[in-house]
CSV table of C-alpha atoms in Angstrom, one decimal:
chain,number,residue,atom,x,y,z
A,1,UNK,CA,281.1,214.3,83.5
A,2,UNK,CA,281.1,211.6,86.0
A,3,UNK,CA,279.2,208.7,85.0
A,4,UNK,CA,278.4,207.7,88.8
A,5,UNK,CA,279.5,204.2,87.7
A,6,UNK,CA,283.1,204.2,90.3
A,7,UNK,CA,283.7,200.7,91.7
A,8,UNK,CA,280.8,198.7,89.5
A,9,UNK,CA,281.8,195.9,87.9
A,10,UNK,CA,281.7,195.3,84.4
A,11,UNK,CA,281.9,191.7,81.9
A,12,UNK,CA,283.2,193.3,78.3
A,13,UNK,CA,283.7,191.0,75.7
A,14,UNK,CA,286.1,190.3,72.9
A,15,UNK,CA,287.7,193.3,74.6
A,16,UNK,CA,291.5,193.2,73.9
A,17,UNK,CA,291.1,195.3,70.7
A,18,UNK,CA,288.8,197.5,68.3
A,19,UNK,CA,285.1,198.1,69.9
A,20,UNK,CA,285.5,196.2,72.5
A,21,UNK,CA,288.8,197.3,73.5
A,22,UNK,CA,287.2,201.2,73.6
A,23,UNK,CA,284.5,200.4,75.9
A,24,UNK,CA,286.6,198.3,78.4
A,25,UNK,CA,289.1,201.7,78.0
A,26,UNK,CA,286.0,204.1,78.6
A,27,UNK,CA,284.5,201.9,81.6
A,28,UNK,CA,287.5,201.8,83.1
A,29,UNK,CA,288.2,205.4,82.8
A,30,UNK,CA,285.2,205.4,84.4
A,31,UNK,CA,286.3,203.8,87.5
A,32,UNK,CA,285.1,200.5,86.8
A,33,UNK,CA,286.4,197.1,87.5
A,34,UNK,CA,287.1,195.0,84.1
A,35,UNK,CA,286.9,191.3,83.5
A,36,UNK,CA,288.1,191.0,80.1
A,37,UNK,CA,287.4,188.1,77.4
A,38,UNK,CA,288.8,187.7,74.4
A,39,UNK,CA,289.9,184.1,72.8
A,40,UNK,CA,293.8,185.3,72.1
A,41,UNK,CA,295.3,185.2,75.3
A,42,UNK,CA,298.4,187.5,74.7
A,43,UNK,CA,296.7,190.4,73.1
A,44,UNK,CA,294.2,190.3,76.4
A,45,UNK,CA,296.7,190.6,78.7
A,46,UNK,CA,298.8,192.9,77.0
A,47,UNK,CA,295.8,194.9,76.6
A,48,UNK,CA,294.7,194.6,80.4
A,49,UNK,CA,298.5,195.5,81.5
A,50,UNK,CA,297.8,198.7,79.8
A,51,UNK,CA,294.7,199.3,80.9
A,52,UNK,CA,295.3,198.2,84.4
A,53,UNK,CA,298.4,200.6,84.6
A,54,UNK,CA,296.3,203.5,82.8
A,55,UNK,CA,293.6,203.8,85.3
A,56,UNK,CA,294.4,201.9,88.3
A,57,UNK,CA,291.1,199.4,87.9
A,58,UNK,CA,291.3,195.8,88.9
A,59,UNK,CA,291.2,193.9,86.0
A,60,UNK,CA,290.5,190.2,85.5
A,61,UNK,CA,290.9,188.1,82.1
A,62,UNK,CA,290.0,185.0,80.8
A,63,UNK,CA,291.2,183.7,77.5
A,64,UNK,CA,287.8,181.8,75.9
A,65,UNK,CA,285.9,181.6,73.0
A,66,UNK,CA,283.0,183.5,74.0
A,67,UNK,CA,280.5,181.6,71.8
A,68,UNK,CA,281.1,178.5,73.3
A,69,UNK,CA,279.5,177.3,76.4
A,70,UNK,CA,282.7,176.4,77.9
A,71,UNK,CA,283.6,179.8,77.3
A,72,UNK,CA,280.8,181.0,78.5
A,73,UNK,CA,281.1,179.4,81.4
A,74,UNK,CA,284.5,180.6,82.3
A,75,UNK,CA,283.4,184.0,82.4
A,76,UNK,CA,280.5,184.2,84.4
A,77,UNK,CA,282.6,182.2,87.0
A,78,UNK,CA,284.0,185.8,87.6
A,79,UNK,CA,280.7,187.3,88.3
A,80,UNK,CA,278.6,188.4,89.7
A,81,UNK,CA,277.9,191.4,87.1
A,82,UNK,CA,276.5,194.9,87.5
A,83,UNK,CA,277.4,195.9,83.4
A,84,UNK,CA,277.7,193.9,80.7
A,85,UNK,CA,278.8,194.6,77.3
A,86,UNK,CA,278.0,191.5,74.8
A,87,UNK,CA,280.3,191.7,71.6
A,88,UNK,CA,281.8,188.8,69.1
A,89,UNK,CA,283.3,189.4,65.5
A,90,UNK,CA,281.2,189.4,63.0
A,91,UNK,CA,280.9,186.3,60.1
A,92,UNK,CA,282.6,186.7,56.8
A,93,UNK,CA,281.0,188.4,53.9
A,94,UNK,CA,279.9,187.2,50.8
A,95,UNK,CA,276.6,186.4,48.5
A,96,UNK,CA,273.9,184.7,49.7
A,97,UNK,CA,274.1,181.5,47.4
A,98,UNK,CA,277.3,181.1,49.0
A,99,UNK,CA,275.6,180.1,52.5
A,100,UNK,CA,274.6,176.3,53.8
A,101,UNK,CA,272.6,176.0,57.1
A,102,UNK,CA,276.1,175.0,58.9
A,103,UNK,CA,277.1,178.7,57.9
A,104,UNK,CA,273.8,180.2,59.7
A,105,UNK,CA,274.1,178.5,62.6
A,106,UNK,CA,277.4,179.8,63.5
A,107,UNK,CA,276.9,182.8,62.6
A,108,UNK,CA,273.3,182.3,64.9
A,109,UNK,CA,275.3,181.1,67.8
A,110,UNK,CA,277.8,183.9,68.0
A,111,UNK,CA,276.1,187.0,67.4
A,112,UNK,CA,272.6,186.0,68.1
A,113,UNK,CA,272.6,183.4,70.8
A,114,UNK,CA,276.0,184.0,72.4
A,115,UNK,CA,274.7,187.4,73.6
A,116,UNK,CA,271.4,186.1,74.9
A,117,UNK,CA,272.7,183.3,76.7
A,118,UNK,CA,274.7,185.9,78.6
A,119,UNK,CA,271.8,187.9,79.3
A,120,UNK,CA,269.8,184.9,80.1
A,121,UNK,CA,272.5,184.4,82.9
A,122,UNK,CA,273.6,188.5,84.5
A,123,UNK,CA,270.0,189.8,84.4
A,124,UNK,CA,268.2,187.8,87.4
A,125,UNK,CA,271.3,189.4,89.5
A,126,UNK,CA,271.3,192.9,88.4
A,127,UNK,CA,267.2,192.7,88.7
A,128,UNK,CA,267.5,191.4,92.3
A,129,UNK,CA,270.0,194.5,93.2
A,130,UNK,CA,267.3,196.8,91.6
A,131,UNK,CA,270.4,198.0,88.7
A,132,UNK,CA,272.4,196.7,86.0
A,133,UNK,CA,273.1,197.9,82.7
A,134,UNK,CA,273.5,195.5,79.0
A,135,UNK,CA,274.9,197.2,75.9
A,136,UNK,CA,275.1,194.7,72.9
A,137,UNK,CA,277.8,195.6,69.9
A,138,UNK,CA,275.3,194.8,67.1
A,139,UNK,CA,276.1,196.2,63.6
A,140,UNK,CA,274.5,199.0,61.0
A,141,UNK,CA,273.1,196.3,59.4
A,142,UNK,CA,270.0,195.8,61.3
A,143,UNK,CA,269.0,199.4,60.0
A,144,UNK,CA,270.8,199.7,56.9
A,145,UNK,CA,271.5,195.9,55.8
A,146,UNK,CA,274.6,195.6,54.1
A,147,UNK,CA,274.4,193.3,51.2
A,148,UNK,CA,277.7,191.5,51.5
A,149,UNK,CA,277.2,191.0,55.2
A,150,UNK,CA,273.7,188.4,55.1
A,151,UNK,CA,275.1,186.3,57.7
A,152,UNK,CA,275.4,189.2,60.0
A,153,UNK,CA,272.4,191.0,59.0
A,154,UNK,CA,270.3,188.1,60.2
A,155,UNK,CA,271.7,186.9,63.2
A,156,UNK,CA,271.8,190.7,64.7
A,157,UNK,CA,268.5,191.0,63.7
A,158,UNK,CA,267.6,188.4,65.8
A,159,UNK,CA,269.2,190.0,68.9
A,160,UNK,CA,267.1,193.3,68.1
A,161,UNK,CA,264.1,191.2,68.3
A,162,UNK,CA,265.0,189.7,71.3
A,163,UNK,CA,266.2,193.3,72.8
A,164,UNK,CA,263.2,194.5,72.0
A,165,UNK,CA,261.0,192.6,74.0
A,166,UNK,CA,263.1,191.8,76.7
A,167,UNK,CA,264.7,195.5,77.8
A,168,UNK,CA,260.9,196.4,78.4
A,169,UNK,CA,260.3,193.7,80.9
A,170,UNK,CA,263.3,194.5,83.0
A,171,UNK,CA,263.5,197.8,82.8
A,172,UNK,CA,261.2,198.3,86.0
A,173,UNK,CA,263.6,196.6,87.9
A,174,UNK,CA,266.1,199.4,87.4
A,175,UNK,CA,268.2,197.2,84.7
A,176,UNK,CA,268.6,198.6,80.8
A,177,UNK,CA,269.7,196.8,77.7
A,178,UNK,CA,270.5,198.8,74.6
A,179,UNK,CA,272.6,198.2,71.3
A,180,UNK,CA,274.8,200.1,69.6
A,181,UNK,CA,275.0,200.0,66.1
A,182,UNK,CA,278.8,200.7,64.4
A,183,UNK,CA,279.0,201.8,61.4
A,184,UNK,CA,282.7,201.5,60.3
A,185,UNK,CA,285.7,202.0,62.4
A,186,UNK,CA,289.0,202.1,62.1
A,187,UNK,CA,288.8,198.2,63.8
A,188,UNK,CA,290.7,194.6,62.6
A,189,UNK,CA,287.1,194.1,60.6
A,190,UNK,CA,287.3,197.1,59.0
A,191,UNK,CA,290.9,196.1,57.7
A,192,UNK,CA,289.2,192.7,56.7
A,193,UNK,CA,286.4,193.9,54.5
A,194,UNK,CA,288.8,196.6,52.8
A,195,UNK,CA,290.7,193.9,51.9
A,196,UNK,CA,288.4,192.0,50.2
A,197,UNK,CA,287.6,195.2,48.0
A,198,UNK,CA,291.4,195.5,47.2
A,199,UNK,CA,291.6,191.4,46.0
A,200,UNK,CA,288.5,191.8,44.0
A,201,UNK,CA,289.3,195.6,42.3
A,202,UNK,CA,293.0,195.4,42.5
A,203,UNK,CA,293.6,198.6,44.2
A,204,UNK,CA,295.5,199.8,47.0
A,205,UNK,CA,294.5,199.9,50.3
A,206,UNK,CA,294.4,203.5,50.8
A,207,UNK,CA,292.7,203.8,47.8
A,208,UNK,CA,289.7,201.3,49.3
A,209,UNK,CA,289.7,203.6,52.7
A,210,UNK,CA,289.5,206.8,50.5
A,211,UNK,CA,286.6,205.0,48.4
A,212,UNK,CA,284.5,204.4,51.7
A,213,UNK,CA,285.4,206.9,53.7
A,214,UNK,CA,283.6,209.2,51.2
A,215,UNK,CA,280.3,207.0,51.5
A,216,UNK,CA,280.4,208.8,55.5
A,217,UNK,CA,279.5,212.3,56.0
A,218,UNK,CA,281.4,212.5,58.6
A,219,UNK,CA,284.4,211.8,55.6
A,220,UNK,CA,286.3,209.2,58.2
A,221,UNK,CA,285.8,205.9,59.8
A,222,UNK,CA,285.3,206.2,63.5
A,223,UNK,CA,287.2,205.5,66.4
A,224,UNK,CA,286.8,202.8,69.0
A,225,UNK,CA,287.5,205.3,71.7
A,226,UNK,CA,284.3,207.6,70.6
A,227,UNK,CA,282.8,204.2,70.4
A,228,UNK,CA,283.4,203.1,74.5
A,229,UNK,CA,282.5,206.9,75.2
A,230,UNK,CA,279.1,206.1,73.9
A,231,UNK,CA,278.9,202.3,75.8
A,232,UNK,CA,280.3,204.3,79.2
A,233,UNK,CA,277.0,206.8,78.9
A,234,UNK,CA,275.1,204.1,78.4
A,235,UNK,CA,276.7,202.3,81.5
A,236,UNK,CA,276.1,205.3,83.6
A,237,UNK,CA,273.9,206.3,85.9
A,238,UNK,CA,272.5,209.1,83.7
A,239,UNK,CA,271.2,206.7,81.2
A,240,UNK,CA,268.5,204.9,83.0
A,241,UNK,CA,265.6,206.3,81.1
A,242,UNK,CA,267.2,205.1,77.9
A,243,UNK,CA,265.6,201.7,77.0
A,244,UNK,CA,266.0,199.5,74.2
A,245,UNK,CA,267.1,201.4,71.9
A,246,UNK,CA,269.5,200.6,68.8
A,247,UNK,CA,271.6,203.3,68.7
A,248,UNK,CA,274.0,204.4,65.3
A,249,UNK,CA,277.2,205.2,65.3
A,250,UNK,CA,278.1,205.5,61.5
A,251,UNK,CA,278.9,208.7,61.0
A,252,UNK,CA,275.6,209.5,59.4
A,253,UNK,CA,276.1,206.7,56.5
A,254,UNK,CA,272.5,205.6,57.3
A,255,UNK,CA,270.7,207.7,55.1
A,256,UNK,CA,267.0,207.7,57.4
A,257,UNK,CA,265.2,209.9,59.5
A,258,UNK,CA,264.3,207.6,62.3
């Protein structure tokens, strides 16, 4: 299918691996020009060298923390925008006695805040063009909220909120903001939290992945390249009547019928 999305351009953050690696991959498949964030600056442009090579895209990177304003501001030098795709790691696990207000705050400012502020500064642009499309990388959580994950649970959360309203009041100017919602993929985080089950069981690692992967109907973890296929739709121009939405990709984990 072609996604009528040749020669756009497109911000994707904390792109040089896992989620955000796949939709920078899928958009430029796509035909679209790439600037490329991520805060480690050899895995970005190793990343971009392949992807530049791959699909004969211009590609731009800049090496920043993304949830700093700094950061921030390094990156929408390189605009002006017509997609964006917001994404930042997620904050650690753990229980919720184990959290101060230092703790929410960061985990406020990169997955709540951090997307919004980038919003606050591509969407007067893509409304004055009369197009632009925003796909935030939330989490499962915000349907399903993982227990472990409360620092994560809240701040995305707060993004839906915010998604909610907003999407709705810029949607008649020919812009859409929607989020998808990963379940788990075969990504660095993934690695991360099945670690943590291994140091607190003491079992192996394939045993963790065998453990959870039978939690997911679909009996695997999914892949960040079926991941960016589903960002590149929602980039395209055949997804302008799709508005604010929170969209899962878990493999059917989320046991729910809405």
């Amino acid at each position: 299918m072609d996604l009528g999305i040749a020669g756009k351009r497109a911000l994707v953050c904390a792109s040089s691996k896992g989620l955000g690696r796949g939709c920078a991959e899928a958009l430029a498949e796509a035909g679209v020009d790439l600037v490329m964030n991520a805060r480690g600056a050899e895995a970005l442009e190793a990343t971009a060298a392949e992807i530049r090579a791959r699909h004969r895209v211009n590609v731009t990177t800049v090496a920043a923390d993304i949830t700093t304003e700094a950061g921030r501001a390094a990156v929408l030098a390189k605009g002006p925008f017509d997609i964006l795709v917001t994404n930042a790691g997620g904050p650690p696990p753990g229980m919720w006695s184990d959290w101060g207000r230092e703790d929410f705050l960061k985990a406020l400012d990169a997955n709540m805040l951090t997307p919004i502020a980038l919003m606050q500064a591509v969407l007067p642009g893509m409304m004055a063009q009369g197009w632009g499309r925003v796909v935030n990388i939330t989490s499962v959580s915000v349907k399903s909220p993982v227990a472990v994950l409360g620092l994560s649970n809240s701040a995305r959360a707060g993004l839906t909120g915010f998604v909610a309203g907003t999407s709705r009041q810029v949607a008649g100017k020919g812009v859409t903001i929607n989020n998808l919602l990963p379940g788990i993929h075969a990504t660095d985080r993934a690695i991360a939290l099945d670690s943590a089950v291994v140091k607190a069981r003491g079992i192996s690692m394939e045993q963790a992945i065998e453990e959870r992967s039978a939690t997911i109907p679909a009996g695997r973890y999914g892949t960040p390249a079926e991941f960016g296929a589903a960002c590149a739709f929602l980039c395209s121009q055949h997804a302008g009547f799709i508005v604010g939405q929170n969209i899962l990709l878990d493999g059917g984990a989320t046991n729910a019928t809405l």
